[in-house]
Coordinates of C-alpha atoms in Angstrom, one line a residue:
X1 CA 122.3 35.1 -14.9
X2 CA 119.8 36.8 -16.7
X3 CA 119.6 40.8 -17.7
X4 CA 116.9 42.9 -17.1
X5 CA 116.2 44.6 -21.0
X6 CA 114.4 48.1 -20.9
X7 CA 112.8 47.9 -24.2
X8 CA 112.5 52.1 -25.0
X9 CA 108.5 51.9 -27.3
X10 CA 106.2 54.1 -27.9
X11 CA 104.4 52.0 -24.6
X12 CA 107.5 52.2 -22.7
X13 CA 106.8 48.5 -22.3
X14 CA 109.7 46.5 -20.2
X15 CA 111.1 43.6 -20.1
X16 CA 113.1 41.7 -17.8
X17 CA 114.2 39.3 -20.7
X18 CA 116.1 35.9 -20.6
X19 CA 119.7 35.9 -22.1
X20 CA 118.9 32.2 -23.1
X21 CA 116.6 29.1 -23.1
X22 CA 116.8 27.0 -19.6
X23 CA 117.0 23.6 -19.4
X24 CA 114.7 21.5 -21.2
X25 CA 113.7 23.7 -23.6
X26 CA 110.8 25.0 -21.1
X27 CA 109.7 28.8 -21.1
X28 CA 106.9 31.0 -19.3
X29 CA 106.4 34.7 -20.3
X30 CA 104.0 36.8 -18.0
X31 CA 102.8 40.4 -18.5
X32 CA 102.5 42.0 -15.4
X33 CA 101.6 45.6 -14.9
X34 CA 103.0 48.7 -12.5
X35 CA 101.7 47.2 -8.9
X36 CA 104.7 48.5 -7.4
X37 CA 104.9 52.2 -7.7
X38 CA 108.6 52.8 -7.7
X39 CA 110.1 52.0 -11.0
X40 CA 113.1 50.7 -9.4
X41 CA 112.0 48.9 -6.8
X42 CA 109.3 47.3 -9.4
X43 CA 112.7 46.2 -11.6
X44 CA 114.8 44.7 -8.5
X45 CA 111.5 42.4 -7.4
X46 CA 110.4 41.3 -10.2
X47 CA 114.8 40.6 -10.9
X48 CA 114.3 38.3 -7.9
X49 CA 111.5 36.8 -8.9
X50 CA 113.1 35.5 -12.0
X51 CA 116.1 34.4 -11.0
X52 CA 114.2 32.6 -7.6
X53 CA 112.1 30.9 -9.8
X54 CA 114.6 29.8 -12.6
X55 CA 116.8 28.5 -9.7
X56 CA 114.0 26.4 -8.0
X57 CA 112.7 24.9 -11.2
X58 CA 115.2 25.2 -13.9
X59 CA 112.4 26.9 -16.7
X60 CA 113.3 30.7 -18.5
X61 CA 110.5 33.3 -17.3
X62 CA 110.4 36.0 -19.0
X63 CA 108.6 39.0 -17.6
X64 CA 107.1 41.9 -19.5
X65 CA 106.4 44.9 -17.7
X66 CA 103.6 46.4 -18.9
X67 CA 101.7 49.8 -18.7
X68 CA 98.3 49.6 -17.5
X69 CA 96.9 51.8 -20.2
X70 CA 95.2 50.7 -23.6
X71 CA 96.2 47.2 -21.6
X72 CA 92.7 45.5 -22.7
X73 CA 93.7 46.6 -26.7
X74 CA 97.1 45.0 -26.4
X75 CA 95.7 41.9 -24.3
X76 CA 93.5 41.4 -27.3
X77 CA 95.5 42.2 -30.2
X78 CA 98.3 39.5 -28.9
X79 CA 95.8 36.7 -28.1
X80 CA 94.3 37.5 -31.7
X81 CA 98.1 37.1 -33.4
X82 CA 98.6 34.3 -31.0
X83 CA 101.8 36.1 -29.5
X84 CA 100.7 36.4 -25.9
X85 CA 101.7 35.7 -22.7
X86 CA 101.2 32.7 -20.8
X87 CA 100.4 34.3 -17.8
X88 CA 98.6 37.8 -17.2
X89 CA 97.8 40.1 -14.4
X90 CA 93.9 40.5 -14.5
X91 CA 91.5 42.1 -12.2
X92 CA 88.2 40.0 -11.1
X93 CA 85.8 42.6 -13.4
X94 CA 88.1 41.0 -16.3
X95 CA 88.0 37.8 -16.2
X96 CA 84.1 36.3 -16.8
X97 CA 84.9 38.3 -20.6
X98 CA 87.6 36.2 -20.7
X99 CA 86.2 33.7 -19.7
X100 CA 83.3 34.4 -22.3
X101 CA 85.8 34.1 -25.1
X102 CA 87.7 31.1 -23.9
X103 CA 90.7 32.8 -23.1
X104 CA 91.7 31.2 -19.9
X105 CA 92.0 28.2 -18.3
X106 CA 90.8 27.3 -14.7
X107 CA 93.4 27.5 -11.7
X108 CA 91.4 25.6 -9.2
X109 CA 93.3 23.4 -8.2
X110 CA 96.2 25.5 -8.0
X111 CA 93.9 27.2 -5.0
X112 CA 93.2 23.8 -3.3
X113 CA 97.1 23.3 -3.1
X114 CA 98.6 26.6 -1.7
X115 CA 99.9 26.9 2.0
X116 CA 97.8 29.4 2.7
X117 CA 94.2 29.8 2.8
X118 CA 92.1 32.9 0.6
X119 CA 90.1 34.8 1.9
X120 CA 86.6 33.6 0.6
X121 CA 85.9 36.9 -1.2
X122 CA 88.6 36.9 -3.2
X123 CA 88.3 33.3 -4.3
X124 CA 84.6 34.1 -5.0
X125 CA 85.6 37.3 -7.2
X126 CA 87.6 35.3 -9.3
X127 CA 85.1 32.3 -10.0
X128 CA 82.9 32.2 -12.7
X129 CA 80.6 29.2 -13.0
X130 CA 82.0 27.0 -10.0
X131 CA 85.3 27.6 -11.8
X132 CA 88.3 29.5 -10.7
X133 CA 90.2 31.6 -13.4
X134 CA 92.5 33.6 -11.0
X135 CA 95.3 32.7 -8.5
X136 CA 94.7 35.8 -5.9
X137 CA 98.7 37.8 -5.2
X138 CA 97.4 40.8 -3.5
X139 CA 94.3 42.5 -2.1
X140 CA 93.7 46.2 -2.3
X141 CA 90.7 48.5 -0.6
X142 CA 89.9 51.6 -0.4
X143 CA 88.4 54.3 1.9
X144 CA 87.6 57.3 3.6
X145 CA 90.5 59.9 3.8
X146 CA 90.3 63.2 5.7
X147 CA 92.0 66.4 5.9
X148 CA 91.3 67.3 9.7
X149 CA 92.8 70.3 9.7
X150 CA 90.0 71.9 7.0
X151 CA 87.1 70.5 9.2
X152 CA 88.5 72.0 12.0
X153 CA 89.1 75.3 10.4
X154 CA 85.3 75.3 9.3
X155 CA 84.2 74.4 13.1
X156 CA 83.2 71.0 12.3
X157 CA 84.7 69.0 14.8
X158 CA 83.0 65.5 14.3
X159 CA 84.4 64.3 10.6
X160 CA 81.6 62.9 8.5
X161 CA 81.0 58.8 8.4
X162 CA 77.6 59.6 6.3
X163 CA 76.2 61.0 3.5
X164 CA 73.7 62.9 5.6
X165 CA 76.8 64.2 7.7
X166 CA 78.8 64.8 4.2
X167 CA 76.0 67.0 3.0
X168 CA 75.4 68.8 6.5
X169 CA 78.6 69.6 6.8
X170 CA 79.1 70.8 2.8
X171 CA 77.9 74.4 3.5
X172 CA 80.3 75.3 6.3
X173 CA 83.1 74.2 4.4
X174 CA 82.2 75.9 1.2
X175 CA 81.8 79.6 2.6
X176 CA 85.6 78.4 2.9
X177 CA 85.9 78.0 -0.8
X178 CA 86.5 74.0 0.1
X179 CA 84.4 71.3 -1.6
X180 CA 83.6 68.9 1.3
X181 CA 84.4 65.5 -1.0
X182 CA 86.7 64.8 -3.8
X183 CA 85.3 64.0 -7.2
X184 CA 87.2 62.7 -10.6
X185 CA 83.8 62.7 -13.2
X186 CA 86.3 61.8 -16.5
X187 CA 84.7 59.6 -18.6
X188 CA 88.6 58.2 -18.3
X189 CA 88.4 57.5 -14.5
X190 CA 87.3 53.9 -13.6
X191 CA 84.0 53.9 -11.7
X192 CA 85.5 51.4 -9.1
X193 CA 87.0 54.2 -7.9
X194 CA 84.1 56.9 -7.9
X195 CA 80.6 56.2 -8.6
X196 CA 80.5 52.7 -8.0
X197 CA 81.0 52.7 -3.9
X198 CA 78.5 55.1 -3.8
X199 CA 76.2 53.2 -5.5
X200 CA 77.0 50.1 -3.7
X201 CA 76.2 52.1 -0.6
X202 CA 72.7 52.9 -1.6
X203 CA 72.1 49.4 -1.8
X204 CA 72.3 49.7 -5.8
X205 CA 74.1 47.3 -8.9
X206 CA 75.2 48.0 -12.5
X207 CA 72.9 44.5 -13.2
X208 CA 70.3 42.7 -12.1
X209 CA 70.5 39.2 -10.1
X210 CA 70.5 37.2 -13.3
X211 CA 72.7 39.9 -15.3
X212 CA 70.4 39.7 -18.3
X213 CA 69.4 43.4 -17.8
X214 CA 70.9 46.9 -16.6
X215 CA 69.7 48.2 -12.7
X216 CA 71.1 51.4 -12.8
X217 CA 67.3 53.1 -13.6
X218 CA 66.6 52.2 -10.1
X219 CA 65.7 54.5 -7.2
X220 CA 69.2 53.3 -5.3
X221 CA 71.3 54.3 -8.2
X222 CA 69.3 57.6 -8.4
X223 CA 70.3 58.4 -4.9
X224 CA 73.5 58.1 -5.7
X225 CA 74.3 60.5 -8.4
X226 CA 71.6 62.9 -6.6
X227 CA 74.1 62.6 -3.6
X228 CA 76.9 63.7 -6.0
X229 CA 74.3 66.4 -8.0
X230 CA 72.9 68.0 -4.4
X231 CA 77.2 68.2 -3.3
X232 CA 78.1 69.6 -6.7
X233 CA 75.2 72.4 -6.4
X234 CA 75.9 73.9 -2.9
X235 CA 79.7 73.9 -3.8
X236 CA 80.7 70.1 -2.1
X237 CA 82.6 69.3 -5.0
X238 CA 85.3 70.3 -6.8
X239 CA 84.0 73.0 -9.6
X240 CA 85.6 70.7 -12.9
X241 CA 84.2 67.8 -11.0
X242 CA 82.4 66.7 -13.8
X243 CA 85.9 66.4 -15.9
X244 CA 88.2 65.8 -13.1
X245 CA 91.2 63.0 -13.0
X246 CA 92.0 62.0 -10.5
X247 CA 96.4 62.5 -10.1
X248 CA 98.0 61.0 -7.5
X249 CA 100.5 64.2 -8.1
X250 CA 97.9 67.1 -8.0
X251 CA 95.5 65.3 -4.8
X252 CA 92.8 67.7 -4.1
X253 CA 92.9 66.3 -0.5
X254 CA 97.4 66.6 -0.2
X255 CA 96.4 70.1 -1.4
X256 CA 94.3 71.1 1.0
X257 CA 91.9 71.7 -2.2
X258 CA 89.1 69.4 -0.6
X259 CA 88.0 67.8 2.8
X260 CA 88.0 64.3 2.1
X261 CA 87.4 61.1 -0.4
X262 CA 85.5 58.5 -0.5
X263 CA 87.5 56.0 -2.2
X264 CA 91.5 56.4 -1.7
X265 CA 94.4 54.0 -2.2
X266 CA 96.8 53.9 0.5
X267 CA 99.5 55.1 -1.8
X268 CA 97.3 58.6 -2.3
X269 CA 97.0 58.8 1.5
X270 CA 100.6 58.6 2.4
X271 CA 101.0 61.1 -0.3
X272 CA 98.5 63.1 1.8
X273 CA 100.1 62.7 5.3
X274 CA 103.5 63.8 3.3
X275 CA 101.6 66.8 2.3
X276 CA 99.8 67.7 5.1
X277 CA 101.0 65.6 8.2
X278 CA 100.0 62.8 10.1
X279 CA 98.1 65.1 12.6
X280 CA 95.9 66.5 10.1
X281 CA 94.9 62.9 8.0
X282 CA 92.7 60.4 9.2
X283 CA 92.0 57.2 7.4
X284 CA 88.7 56.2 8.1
X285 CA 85.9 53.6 7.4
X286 CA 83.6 53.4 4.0
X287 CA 80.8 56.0 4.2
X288 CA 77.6 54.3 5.5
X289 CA 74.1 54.9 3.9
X290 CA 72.1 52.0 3.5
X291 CA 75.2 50.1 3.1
X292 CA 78.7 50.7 4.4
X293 CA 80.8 49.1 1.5
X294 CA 83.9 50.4 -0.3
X295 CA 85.8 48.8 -3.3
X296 CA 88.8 46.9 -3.1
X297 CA 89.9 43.5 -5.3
X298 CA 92.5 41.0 -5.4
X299 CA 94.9 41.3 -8.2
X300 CA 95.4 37.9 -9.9
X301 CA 97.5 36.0 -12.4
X302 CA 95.3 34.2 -14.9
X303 CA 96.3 31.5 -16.8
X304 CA 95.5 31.7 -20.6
X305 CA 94.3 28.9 -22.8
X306 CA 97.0 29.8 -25.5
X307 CA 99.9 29.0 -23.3
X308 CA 102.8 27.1 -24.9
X309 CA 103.4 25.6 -21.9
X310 CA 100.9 24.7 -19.2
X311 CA 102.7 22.4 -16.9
X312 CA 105.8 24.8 -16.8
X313 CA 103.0 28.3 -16.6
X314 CA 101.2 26.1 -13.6
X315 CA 104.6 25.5 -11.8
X316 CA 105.0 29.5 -12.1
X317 CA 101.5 30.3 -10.7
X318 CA 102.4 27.4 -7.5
X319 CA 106.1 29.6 -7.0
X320 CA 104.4 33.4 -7.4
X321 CA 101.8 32.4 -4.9
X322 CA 104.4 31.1 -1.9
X323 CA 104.1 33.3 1.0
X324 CA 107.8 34.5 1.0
X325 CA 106.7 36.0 -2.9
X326 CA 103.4 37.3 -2.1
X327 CA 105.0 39.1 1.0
X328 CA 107.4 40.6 -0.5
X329 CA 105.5 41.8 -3.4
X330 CA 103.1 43.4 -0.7
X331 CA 105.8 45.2 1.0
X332 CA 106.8 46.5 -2.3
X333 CA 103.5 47.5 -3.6
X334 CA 101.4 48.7 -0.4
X335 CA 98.8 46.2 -0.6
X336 CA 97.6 43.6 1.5
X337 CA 98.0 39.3 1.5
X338 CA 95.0 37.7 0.1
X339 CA 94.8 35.7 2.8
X340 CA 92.3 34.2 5.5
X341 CA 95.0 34.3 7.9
X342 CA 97.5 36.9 7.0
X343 CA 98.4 39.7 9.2
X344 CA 99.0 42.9 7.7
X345 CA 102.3 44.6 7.9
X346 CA 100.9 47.7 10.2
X347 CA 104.0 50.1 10.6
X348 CA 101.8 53.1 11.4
X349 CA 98.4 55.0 11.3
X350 CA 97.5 54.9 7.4
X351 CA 98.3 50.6 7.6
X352 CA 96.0 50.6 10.4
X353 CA 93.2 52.2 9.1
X354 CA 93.5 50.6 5.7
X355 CA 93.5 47.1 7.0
X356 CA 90.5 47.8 9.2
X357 CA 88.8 48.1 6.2
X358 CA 89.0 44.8 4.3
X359 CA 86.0 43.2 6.0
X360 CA 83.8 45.9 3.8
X361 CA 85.4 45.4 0.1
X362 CA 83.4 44.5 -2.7
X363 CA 85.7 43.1 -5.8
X364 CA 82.7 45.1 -8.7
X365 CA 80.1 43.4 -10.6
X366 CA 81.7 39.9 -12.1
X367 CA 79.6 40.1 -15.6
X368 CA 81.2 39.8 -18.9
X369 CA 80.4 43.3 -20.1
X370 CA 81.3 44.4 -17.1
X371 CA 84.3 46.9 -18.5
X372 CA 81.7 47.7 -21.8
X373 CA 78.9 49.0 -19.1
X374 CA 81.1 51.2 -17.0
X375 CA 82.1 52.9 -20.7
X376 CA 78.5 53.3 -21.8
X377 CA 77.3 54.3 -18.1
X378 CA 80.2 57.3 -17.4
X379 CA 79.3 59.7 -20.1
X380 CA 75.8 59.9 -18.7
X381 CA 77.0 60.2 -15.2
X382 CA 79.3 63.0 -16.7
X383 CA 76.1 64.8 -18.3
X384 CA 74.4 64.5 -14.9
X385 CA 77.0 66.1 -13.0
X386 CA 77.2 69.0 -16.0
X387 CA 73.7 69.9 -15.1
X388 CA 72.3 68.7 -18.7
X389 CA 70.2 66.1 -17.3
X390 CA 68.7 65.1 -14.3
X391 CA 70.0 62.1 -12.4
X392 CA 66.8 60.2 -13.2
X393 CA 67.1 61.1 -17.1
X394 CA 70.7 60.4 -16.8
X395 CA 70.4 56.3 -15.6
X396 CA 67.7 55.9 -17.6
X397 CA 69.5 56.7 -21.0
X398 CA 72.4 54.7 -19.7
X399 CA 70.4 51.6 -18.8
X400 CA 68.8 51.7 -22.1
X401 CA 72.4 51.3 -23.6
X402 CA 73.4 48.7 -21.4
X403 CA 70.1 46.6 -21.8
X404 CA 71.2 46.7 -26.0
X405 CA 74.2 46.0 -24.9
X406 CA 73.5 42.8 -22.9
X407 CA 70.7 42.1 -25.5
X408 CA 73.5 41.6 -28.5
X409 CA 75.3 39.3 -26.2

C-alpha cells in the first residue's frame, strides 16, 4: 500500500507518493491542482484514486498536489528541465499555448472510447485544429447570486436579471451605503471571473474571428466597462472596486456588504446561504443584455508530449474518466459531470440553480495568447475603473498591446 507524503516547500506542494515501482517497471505522475476545497477530503480521494488505479492496472501513479498559483511558471520551468509530469490539470484557455509549443499530445481517441458521452461544448473548448488535447473530468459555471434580504430592505422587490434593472435599481440601494453588484478589479483576479461575462454579454470578444487582431476597441466591449464605470460612479460598486480580490473568506455578498454578483462559484454561494440563510440567497440565471452568457469550463487532464510513458499515462486518462471517478470527484469538489447525459447531484436550492445554468456557459476565448491578453488587458480595465481614463481610451490602449502582442507571434 502506498503513503500519502506531505512534502512541507516553500509551495506547500503535495504529494501522494509511491513507496515503490509497480510491476513492470511502468509509472504515471500527474499534477493536479486544489479542485476539491477541503484539504482533507482532497487527500482521501485522490488516496483512492491511486490505490483504485494501481489495483486495476498494476502501474505506480504518483500524484502531485499542486497549488494553483505561479502554476503556469512551474508548468514551464519542469517541461524546460524535462522533469514534468505526465499528466496535468489544464483549463481550455491553456491549452491552444500548449499546443502552440508542442507540449501535448491529442486525446481523441480517448474521447471516442469513454462510456459516457461530452457534452459538445466541452469537447469543443478543448480542440484545437480538429484535434482534442483534453479529457473533460468536471464542468464548472457560474452565475447570478443575490442577497434578498438587501433588495428587500431598499423596497426593491423584483431582483435584477438586467443591466438596465442593475443600474435602476443602484441608487436605491446606495442611499443604503450598499453597492448593488460585486466587483474584484485586481489586476490579480482572472477576468473569466469579472470582466469577461460582461463582455460576452454585450455581444463582445478579446479577438477577432480569425484571432489575428485584438476586439476589445469595439463599441460592445465599451459598453461593458461603461456598465461597470456608470455602477462605480453612483455608488453600485464596492468603493476599492478597482483593487478588489475577490476572498471566498471576506464575500461582499456573505457580508451583507453588496446585493449581488455576477459571476459566483457555487462554493462562494453556499458560503453565502451559511452566512446569510437560505431565505435571503437566490441563485439565479446569467444577466441578460444582448446576450445572456456566463463563464464556466470543463477542467481537463492533458496529456504531455514529454511523457515517459504514453501507453501507461493513456490507461490513466481511460480510468480517471470512468463514471464511478468522475462522480465521485464531483461530489467532492461541487462541480458538475461533463456529460451529455449526466444528471446533477441536486440536494437543494443553490444545486438547482447552478445546474440550470450550464446551457449558458462559455469555456473563454481558445487562442494561444489567450492567458498573455487577459495580463495586458486588466491594468487598463483597472485605470478605467480608477477614473484615469475613459472606457473608450482605456480598450483602445489595451487593444494596441494585444495587436503587438499577436503581431510578434
Amino acid at each position: 500500500m502506498r503513503k500519502m507524503a506531505v512534502l512541507i516547500t516553500a509551495a506547500l506542494v503535495v504529494s501522494l507518493a509511491a513507496c515503490g515501482p509497480g510491476p513492470g517497471g511502468d509509472a504515471v505522475t500527474m499534477w493536479m491542482y486544489p479542485v476539491v476545497a477541503d484539504q482533507a477530503q482532497s487527500r482521501a480521494f485522490w488516496h483512492r484514486v491511486e490505490t483504485g488505479f494501481e489495483a486495476e492496472h498494476g502501474i505506480e501513479l504518483d500524484i502531485e498536489l499542486q497549488p494553483w498559483e505561479t502554476r503556469e511558471q512551474r508548468l514551464g520551468a519542469a517541461l524546460m528541465t524535462g522533469n514534468g509530469p505526465d499528466v496535468v490539470l489544464l483549463q481550455p484557455d491553456m491549452i491552444p499555448q500548449f499546443v502552440s509549443e508542442k507540449a501535448v499530445q491529442p486525446v481523441g481517441e480517448l474521447l471516442l472510447g469513454a462510456e459516457r458521452t461530452y457534452r459538445p461544448s466541452a469537447v469543443a473548448a478543448l480542440t484545437v485544429k480538429d484535434q482534442a488535447y483534453g479529457v473533460p473530468l468536471y464542468q464548472t459555471v457560474t452565475t447570478t447570486v443575490y442577497n434578498r434580504k438587501l433588495f428587500a430592505e431598499a423596497g426593491i422587490t423584483e431582483l435584477p436579471d438586467t443591466w438596465d434593472e442593475v443600474k435602476a435599481a443602484a441608487p436605491k440601494l446606495a442611499a443604503r451605503g450598499i453597492p448593488v453588484l460585486d466587483y474584484a478589479g485586481s489586476t490579480e483576479e482572472t477576468l473569466n471571473m469579472t470582466f469577461y461575462p460582461l463582455l460576452w454579454q454585450a455581444g463582445g470578444s478579446v479577438f477577432n474571428a480569425e484571432g489575428t487582431k485584438s476586439a476589445v476597441a469595439s463599441a460592445e466591449a465599451a459598453d461593458a466597462l461603461r456598465f461597470l464605470v456608470d455602477l462605480k460612479a453612483m455608488g453600485g460598486l464596492p468603493r476599492d472596486a478597482a483593487t478588489k480580490r475577490s476572498l471566498l473568506a471576506d464575500d461582499a455578498v456573505a457580508a451583507g456588504k453588496a446585493a449581488m454578483a455576477h459571476a459566483m462559484v457555487a462554493t462562494t454561494a453556499r458560503n453565502v446561504v451559511n452566512s446569510i440563510g437560505a431565505e435571503n440567497t437566490v441563485v439565479g440565471p446569467p444577466l441578460r443584455h444582448r446576450q445572456q452568457v456566463t463563464f464556466g469550463q470543463p477542467g481537463a487532464l492533458s496529456l504531455l508530449r514529454t511523457a515517459k510513458n504514453t501507453e501507461a499515462a493513456k490507461k490513466f486518462l481511460s480510468y480517471m474518466t470512468t463514471p464511478k471517478v468522475i462522480e465521485d470527484l464531483c461530489v467532492q469538489s461541487g462541480y458538475f459531470p461533463p456529460w451529455v447525459d449526466a444528471t446533477p447531484t441536486v440536494t437543494d436550492d443553490v444545486d438547482r440553480g447552478f445546474a440550470q445554468t450550464l446551457p449558458f456557459v462559455r469555456a473563454g476565448d481558445a487562442h494561444p495568447q489567450a492567458r498573455k491578453a487577459m495580463g495586458l488587458l486588466a491594468p487598463h480595465l483597472q485605470a478605467a475603473l480608477l477614473g484615469q481614463r475613459s472606457p473608450e481610451q482605456a480598450l483602445a490602449d489595451a487593444a494596441k498591446e494585444v495587436d503587438a502582442l499577436l503581431q510578434k507571434q
